[in-house]
Short mmCIF file of C-alpha atoms and ligand atoms in Angstrom, two decimals:
data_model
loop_
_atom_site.label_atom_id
_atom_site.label_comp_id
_atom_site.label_asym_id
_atom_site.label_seq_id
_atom_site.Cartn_x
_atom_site.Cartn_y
_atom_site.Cartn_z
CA UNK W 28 -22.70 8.09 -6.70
CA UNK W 29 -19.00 8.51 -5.52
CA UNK W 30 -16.28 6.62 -6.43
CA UNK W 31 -13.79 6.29 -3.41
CA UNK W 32 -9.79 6.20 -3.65
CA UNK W 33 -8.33 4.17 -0.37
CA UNK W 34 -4.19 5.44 -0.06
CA UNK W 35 -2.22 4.71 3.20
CA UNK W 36 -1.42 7.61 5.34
CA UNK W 37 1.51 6.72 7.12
CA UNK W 38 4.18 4.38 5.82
CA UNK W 39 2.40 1.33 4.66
CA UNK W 40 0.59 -1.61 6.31
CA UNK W 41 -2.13 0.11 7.63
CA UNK W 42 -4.77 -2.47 7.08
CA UNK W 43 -5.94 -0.69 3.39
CA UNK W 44 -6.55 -4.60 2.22
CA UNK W 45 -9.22 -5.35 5.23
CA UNK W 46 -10.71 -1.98 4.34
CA UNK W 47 -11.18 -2.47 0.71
CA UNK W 48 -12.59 -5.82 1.60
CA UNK W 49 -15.27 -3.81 3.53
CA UNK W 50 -15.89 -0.97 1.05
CA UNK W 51 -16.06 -3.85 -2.20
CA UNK W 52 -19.63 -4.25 -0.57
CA UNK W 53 -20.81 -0.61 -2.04
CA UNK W 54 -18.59 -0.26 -5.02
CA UNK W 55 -19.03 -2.31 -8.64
CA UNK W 56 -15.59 -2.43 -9.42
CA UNK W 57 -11.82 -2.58 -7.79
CA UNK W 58 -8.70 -1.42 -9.06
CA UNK W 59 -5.36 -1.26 -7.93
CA UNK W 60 -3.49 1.38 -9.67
CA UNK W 61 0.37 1.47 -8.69
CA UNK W 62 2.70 -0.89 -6.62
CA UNK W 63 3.25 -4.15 -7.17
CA UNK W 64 3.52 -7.54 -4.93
CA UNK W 65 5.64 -5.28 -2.64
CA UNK W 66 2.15 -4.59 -0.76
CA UNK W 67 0.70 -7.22 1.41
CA UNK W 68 -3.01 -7.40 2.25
CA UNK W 69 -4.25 -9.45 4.76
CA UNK W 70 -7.92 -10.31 4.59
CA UNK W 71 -9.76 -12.46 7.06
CA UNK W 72 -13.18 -13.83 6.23
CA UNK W 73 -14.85 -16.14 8.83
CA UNK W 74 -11.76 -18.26 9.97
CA UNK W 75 -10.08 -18.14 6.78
CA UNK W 76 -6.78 -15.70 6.27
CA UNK W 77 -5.97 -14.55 2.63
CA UNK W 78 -2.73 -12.53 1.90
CA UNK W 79 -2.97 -10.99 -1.25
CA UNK W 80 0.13 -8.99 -2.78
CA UNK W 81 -1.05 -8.06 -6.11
CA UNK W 82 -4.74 -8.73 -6.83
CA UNK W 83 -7.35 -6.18 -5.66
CA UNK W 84 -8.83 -7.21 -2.27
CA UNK W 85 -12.25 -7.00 -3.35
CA UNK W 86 -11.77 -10.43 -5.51
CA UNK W 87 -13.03 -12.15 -2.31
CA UNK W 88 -16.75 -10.58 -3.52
CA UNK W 89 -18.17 -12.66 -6.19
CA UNK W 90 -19.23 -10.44 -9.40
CA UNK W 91 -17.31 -7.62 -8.30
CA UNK W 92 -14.87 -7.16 -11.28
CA UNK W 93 -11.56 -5.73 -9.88
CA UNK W 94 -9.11 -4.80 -12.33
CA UNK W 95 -4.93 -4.44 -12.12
CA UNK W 96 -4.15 -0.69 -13.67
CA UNK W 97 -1.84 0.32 -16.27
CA UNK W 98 0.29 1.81 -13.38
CA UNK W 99 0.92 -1.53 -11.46
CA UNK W 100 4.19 -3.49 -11.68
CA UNK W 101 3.36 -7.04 -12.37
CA UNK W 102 5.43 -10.18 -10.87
CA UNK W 103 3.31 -12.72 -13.54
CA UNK W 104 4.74 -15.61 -11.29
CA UNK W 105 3.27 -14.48 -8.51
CA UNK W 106 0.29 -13.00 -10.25
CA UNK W 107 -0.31 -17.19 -11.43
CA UNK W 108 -0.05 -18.31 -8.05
CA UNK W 109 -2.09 -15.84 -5.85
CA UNK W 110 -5.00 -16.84 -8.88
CA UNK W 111 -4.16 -20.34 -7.78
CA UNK W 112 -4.24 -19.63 -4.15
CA UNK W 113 -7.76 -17.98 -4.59
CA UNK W 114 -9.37 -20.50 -6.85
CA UNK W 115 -8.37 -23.27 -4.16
CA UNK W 116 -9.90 -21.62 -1.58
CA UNK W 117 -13.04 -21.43 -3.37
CA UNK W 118 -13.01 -17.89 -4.33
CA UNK W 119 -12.45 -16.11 -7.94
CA UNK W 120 -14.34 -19.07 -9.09
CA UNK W 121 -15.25 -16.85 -12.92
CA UNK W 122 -12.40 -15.76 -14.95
CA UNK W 123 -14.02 -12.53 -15.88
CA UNK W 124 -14.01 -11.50 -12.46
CA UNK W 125 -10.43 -10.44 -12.84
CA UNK W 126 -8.57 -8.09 -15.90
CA UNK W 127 -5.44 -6.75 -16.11
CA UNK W 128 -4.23 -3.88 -18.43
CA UNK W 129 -2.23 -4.77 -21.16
CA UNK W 130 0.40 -1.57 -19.99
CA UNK W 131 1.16 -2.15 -16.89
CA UNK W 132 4.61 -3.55 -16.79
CA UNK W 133 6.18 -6.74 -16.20
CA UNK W 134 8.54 -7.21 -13.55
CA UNK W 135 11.32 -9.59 -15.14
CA UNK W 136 14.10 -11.79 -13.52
CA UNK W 137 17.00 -9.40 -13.90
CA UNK W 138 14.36 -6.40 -12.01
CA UNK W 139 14.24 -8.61 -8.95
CA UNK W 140 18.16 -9.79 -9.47
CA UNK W 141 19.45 -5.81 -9.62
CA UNK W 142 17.31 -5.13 -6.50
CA UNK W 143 18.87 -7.54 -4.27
CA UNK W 144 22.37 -6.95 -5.56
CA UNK W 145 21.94 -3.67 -5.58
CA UNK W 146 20.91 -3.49 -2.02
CA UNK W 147 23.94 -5.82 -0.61
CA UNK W 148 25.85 -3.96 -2.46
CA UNK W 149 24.73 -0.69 -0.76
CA UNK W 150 25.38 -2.22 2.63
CA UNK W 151 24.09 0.34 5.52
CA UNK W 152 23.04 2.67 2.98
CA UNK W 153 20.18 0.14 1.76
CA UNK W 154 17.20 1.32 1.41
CA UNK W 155 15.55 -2.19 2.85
CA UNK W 156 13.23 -2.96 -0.35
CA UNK W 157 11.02 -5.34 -0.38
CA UNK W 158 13.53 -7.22 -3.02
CA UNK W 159 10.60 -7.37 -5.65
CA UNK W 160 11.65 -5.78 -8.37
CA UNK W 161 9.67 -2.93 -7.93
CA UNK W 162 12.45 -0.29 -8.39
CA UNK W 163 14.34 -1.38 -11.48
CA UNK W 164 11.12 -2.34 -13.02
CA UNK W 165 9.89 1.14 -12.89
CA UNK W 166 13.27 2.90 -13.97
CA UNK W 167 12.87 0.62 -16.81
CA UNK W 168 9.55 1.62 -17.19
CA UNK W 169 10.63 5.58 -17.46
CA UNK W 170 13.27 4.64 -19.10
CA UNK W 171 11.53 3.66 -21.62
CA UNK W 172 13.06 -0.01 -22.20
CA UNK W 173 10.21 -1.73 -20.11
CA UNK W 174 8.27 -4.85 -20.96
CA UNK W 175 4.68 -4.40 -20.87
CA UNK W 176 1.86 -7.32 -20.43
CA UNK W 177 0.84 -6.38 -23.59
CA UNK W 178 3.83 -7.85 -24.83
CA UNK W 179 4.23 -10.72 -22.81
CA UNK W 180 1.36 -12.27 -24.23
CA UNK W 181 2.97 -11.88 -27.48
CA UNK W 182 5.42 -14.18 -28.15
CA UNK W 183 7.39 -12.60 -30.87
CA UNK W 184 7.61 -9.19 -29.57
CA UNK W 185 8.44 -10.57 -25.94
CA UNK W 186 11.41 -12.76 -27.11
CA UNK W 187 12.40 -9.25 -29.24
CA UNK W 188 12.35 -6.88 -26.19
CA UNK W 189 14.21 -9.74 -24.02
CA UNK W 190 17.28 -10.12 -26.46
CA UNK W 191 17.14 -5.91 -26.73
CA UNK W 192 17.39 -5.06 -22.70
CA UNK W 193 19.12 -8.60 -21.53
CA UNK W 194 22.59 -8.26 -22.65
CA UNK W 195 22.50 -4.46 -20.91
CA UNK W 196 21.00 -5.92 -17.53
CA UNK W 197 23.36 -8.78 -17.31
CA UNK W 198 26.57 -6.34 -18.20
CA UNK W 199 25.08 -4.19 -14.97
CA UNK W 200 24.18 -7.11 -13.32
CA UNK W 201 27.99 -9.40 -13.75
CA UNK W 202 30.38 -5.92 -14.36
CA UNK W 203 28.92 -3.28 -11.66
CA UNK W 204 27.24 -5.53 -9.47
CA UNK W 205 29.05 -8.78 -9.51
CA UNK W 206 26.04 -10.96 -10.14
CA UNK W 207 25.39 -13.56 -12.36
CA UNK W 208 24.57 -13.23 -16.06
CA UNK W 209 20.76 -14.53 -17.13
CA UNK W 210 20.18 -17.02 -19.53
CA UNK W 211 18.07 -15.30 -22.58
CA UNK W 212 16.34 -18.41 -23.15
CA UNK W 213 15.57 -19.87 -20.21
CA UNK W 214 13.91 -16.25 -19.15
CA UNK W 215 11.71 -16.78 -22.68
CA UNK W 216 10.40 -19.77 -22.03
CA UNK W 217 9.35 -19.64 -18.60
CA UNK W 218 7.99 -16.41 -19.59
CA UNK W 219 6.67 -17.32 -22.36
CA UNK W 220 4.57 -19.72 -20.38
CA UNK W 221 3.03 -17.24 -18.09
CA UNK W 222 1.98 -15.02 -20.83
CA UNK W 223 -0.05 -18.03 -21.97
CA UNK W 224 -1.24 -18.30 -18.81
CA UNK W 225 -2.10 -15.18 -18.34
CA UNK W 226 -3.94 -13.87 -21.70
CA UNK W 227 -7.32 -14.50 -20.92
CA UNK W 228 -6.96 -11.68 -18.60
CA UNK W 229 -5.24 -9.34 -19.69
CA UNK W 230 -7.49 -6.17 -21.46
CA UNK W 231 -8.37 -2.48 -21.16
CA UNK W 232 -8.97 -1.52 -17.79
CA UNK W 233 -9.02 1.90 -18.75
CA UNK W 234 -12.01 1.66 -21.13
CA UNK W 235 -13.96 -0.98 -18.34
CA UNK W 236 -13.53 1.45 -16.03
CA UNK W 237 -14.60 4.45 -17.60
CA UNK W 238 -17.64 2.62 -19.34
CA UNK W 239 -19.03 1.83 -15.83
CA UNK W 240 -18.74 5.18 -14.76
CA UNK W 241 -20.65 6.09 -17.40
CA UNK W 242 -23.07 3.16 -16.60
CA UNK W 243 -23.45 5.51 -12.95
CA UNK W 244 -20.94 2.47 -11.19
CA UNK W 245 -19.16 3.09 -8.59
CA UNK W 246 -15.51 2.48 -8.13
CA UNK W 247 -12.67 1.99 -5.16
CA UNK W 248 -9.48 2.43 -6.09
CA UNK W 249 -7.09 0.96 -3.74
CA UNK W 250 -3.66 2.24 -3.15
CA UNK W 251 -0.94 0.52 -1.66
CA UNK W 252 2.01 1.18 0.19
CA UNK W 253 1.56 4.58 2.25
CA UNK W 254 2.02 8.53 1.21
CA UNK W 255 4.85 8.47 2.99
CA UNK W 256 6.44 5.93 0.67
CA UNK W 257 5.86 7.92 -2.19
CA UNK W 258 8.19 8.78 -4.87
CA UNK W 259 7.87 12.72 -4.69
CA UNK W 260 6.76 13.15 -1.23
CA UNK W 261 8.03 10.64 0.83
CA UNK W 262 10.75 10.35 2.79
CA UNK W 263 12.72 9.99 -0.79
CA UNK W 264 15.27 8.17 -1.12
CA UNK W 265 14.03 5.73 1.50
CA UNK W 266 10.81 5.17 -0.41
CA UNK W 267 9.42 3.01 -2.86
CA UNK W 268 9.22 3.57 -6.91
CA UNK W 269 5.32 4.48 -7.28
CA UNK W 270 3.26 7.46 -6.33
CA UNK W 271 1.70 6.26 -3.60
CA UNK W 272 -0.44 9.16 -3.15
CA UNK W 273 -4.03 9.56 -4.05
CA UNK W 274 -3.35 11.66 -7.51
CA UNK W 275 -1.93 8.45 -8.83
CA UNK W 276 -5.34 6.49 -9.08
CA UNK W 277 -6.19 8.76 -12.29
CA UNK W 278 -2.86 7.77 -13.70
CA UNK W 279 -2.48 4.46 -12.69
CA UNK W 280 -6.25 2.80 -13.80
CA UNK W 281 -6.41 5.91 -16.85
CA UNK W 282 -9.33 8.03 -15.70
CA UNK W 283 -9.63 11.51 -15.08
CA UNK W 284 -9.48 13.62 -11.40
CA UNK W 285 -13.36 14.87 -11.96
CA UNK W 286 -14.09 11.17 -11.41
CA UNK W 287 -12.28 10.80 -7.67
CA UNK W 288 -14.94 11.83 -5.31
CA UNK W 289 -13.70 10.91 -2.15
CA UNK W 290 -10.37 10.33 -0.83
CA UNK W 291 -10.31 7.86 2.57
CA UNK W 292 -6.59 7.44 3.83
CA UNK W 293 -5.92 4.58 6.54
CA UNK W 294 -4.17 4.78 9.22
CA UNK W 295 -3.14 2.88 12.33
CA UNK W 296 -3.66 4.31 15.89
CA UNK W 297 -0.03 3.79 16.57
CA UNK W 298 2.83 3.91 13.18
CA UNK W 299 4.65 1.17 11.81
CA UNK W 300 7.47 1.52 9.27
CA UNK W 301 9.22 -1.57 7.60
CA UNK W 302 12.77 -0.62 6.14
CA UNK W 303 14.95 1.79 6.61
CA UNK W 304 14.57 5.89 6.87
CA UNK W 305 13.94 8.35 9.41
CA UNK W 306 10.56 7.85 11.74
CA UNK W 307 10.86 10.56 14.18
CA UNK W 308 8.31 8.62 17.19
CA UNK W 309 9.58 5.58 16.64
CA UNK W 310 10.00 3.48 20.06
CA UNK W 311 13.48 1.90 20.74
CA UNK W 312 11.88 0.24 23.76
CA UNK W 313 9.81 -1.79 25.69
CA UNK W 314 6.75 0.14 24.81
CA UNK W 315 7.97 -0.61 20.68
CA UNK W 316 8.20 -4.11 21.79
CA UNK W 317 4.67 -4.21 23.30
CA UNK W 318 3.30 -2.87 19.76
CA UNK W 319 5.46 -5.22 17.73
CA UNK W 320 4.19 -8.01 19.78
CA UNK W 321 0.56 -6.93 20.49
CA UNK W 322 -0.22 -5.69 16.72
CA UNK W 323 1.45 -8.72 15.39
CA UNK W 324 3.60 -6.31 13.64
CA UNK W 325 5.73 -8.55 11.59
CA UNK W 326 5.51 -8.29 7.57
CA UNK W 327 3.32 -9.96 5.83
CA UNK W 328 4.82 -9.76 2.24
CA UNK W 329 9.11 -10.15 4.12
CA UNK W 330 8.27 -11.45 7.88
CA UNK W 331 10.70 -8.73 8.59
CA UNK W 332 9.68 -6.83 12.05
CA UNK W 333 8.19 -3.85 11.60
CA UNK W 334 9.31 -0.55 13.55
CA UNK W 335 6.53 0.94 15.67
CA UNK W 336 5.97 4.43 17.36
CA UNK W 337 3.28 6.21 18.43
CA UNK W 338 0.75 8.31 16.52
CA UNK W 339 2.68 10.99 14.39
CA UNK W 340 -0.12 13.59 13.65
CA UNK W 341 2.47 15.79 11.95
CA UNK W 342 2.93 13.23 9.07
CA UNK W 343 -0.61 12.47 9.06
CA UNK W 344 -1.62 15.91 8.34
CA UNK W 345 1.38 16.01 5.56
CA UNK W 346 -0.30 12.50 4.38
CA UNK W 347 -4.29 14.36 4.74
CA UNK W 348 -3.10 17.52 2.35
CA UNK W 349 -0.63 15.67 -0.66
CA UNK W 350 -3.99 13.13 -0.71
CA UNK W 351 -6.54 15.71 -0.33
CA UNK W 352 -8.16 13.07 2.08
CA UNK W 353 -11.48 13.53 3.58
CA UNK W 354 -12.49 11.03 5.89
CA UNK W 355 -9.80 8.41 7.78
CA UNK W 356 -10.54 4.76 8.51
CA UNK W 357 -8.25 4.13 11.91
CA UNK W 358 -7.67 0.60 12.32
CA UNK W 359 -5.53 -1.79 15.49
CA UNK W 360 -7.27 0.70 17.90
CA UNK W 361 -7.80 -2.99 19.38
CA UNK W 362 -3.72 -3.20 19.83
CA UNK W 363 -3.91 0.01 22.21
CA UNK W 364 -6.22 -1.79 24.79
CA UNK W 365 -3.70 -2.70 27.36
CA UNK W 366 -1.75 0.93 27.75
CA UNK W 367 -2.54 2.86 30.64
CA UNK W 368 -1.77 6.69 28.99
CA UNK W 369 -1.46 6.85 25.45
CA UNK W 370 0.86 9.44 23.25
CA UNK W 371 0.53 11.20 20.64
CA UNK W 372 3.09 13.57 18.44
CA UNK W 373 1.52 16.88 17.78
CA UNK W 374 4.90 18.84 16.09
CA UNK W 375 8.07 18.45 16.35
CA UNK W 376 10.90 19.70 17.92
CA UNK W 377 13.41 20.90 15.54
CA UNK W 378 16.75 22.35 17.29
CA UNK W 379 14.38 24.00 19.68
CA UNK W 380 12.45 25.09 17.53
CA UNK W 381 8.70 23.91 16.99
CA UNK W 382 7.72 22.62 14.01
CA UNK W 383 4.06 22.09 12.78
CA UNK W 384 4.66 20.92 9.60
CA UNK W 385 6.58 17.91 7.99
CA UNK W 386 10.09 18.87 6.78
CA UNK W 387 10.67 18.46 3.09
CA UNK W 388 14.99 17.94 4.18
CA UNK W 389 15.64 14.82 5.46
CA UNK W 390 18.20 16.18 7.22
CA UNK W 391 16.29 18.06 9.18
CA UNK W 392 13.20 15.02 9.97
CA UNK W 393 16.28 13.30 11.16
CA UNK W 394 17.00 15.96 13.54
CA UNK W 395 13.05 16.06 14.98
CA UNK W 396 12.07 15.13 18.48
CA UNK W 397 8.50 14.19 18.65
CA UNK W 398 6.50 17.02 20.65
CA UNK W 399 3.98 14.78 22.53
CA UNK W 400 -0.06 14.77 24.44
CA UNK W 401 -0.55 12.18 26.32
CA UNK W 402 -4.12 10.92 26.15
CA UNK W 403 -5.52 8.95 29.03
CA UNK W 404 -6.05 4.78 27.81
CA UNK W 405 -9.18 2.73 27.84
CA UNK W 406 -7.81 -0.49 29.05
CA UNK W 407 -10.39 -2.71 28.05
CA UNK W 408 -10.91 -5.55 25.08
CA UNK W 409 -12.46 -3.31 22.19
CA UNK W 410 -12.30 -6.42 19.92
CA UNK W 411 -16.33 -7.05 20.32
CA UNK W 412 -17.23 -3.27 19.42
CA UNK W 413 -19.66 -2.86 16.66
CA UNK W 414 -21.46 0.88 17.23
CA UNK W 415 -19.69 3.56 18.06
CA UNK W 416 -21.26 3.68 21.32
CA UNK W 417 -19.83 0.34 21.83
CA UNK W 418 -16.62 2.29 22.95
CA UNK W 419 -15.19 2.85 25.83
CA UNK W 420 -15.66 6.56 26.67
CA UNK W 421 -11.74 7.26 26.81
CA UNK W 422 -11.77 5.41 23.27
CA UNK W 423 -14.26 7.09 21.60
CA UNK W 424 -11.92 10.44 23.57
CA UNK W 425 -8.89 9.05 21.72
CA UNK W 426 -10.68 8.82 18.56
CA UNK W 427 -11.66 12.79 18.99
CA UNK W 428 -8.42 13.81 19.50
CA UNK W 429 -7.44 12.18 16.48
CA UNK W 430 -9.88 14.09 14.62
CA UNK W 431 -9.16 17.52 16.25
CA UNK W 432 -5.19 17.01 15.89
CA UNK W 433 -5.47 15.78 11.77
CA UNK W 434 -8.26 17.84 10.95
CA UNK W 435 -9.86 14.78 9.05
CA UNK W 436 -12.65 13.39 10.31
CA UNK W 437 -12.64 9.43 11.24
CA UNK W 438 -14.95 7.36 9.17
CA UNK W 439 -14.44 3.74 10.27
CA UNK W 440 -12.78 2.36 13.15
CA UNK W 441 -11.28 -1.03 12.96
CA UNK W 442 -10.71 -3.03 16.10
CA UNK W 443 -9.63 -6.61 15.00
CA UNK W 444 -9.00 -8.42 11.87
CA UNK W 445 -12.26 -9.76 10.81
CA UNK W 446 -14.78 -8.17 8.98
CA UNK W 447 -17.15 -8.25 11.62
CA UNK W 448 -14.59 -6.11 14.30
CA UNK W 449 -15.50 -2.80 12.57
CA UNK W 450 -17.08 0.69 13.34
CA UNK W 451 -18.58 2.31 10.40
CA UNK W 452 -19.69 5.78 10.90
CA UNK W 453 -20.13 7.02 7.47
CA UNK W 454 -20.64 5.89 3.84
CA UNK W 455 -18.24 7.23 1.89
CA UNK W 456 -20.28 5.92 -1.63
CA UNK W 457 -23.08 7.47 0.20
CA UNK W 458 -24.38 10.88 -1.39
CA UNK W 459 -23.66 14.13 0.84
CA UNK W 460 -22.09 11.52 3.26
CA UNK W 461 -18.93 13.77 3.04
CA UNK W 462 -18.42 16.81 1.73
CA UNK W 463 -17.01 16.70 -1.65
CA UNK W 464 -13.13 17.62 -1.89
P1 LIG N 774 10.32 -1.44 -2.57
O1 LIG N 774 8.94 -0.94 -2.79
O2 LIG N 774 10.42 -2.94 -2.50
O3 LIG N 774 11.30 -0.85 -3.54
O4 LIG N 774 10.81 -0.93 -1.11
C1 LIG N 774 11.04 0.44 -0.84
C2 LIG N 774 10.59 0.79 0.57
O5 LIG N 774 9.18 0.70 0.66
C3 LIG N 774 11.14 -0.14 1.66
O6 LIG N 774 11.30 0.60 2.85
C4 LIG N 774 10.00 -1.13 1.86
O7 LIG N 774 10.03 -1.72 3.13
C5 LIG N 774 8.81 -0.21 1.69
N1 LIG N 774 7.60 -0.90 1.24
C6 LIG N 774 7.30 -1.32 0.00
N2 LIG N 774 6.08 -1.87 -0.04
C7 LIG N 774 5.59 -1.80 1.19
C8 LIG N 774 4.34 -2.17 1.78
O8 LIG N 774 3.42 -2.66 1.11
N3 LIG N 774 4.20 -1.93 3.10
C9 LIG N 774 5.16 -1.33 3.84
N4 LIG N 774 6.34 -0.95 3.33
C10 LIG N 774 6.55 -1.17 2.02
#
């Protein structure tokens, strides 16, 4: 009876929202545990795309109950309209289907205003955020002058907290940052309306969660963003605000680590990175075109093009040991089909010096040269594979290498977008399908 945390391995996108689709099938519940509408999970069912930014990516099961943790960042505006989205499309169709925790916090007006200035005002030393919010909502959150869920479905202490932080956020936002002020109470009654909006779903995802377990449920907990986004041991500063990595899960949805079984990162076959940072195999040229264009590699939460490179095996095995992962789902193997010889980074080069693992000083990651295999391509459409013996020989090669050079083994290959354009090779719910971490 395992419960199953999904993180990204590289630095976000990596198709964790098709996965989680996938996996919803074995588990009884969903939770997302840190991020916010940052993330952008594409889902495609039949014909029909969903994006989702916020709401777990199982919601597309009926009767799976997937919850928003404590440790999200929560946009209600968006929150609203994804529900909205879903309902129209004919999914989410029972309330109770969806709960979210009356502590995670509430990303306000002035969170997503100081991001954007901020960030204009930093000029080539942006980071590239997403412009959600998600940063100043969590310094407010350690700061401890955040604005919980909790309280924005109670009127009185949510106009309180509003006329408390405003007049601080708009003398940072007008003074430092030479914004514009926010009107107090135009920001409580909009909110005010989503909190109405919102109460029927807000609870104690904490206590849900940790009643099923006891009930012998199982539960996914899907990450967002990617390890190497995270706030401690990414590529800080050019990261985002959350842990991305899989430790978080018992933080974020308020469980303990004895009840994280398995730990499944995602990766693509290739690397993308949006925003800015160092990404030592990233490909300045044609062949970085070719990805871009063949893997569709455009945002899905920003529409801003994403960077692409080739397989970094040195940040995957930094991503495989602050996770603890032990299995890998590798997904857009499909986007590979075309390429003749195929590369992958194995260390790097460091002032002539060869470096196996992934440099804690930025300074020095800038510095790396990608030491490179080349492995020989399949060139052939992998988009019908089912079985693993569907694959191309040089594939399934490809695959192996991956294995030998991350020292994780590879539990599900994805090779288009659907649901149906996957390779499962083993259960991670499944008892003794992996060995316990
Ligand atoms: P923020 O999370 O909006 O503060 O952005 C910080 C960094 O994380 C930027 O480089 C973003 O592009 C990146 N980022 C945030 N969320 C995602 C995601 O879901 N996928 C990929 N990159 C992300």
């Amino acid at each position: 009876m395992a419960n199953v945390v999904i993180v990204g391995s590289q630095w976000g996108d990596e198709g964790k929202g098709k996965v989680v689709d996938i996996y919803t099938e074995y588990a009884d519940q969903v939770v997302r545990f840190q991020g916010g509408n940052n993330a952008g999970h594409t889902l495609v069912v039949g014909d029909k795309k969903t994006v989702l930014h916020l709401i777990p990516s199982g919601i597309l099961h009926p009767g799976k109950q997937c919850l928003i943790g404590n440790g999200v960042v929560l946009d209600p505006q968006v929150f609203l309209q994804e529900i909205d989205n879903l309902k129209q499309k004919g999914y989410m169709q029972d309330d109770a289907q969806l709960v979210i925790d009356g502590n995670a916090h509430v990303i306000m007006p002035y969170h997503k205003a100081i991001d954007v200035a901020r960030e204009t005002r930093s000029g080539a030393r942006k980071i590239g955020t997403t412009g959600r919010g998600i940063g100043p909502t969590y310094e407010d959150k350690v700061g401890r002058r955040g604005i919980r869920v909790a309280d924005l479905v109670n009127p009185e202490a949510f106009a309180r907290k509003v006329r408390e932080f405003l007049p601080e956020k708009n003398f940072f936002l007008e003074q430092f940052l030479g914004g514009t002020a926010l009107d107090e109470a135009a920001i409580i009654a909009e909110y005010g309306g989503y909190g109405r909006a919102l109460a029927k779903y807000v609870g104690n995802s904490s206590l849900l969660i940790n009643q099923s377990i006891a009930a012998g449920n199982k539960i996914l907990f899907e990450g967002a963003q990617g390890s190497l986004l995270d706030i401690d041991h990414g590529t800080y500063p050019y990261v985002t605000s959350s842990s991305t990595v899989a430790g978080s899960a018992c933080i974020g949805a308020g469980t303990g680590p004895r009840f994280l079984h398995q730990v499944i990162g995602i990766s693509k076959a290739y690397v993308t990175r949006v925003g800015e940072g160092p990404f030592p195999t990233e490909l300045h040229d044609a062949m970085g075109q070719h990805l871009r264009e063949a893997g569709n590699e455009f945002g899905s939460t920003t529409g801003r093009p994403r960077r692409c490179g080739w397989f970094d095996a040195v940040a995957l095995r930094y991503a495989v040991r602050t996770s603890g992962m032990t299995g890998l789902a590798i997904t857009k193997m499909d986007v590979l089909n075309d390429l003749a010889t195929i590369k992958l980074c194995t260390a790097y080069d460091y002032r002539g010096q060869r470096l196996e693992e992934f440099p804690n000083d930025l300074d020095i990651l800038r510095e790396c040269t990608p030491i490179y295999e080349e492995a020989e391509g399949w060139q052939s459409d992998l988009s019908g594979a089912t079985r693993y013996r569907d694959l191309p020989p040089k594939a399934a090669a490809y695959l192996d290498k991956l294995e030998e050079v991350t020292g994780c083994p590879v539990i599900l290959v994805s090779v288009g977008p659907r649901r149906d354009q996957t390779i499962q090779l083993k259960n991670p719910f499944q008892d003794g399908a992996l060995p316990s971490p």
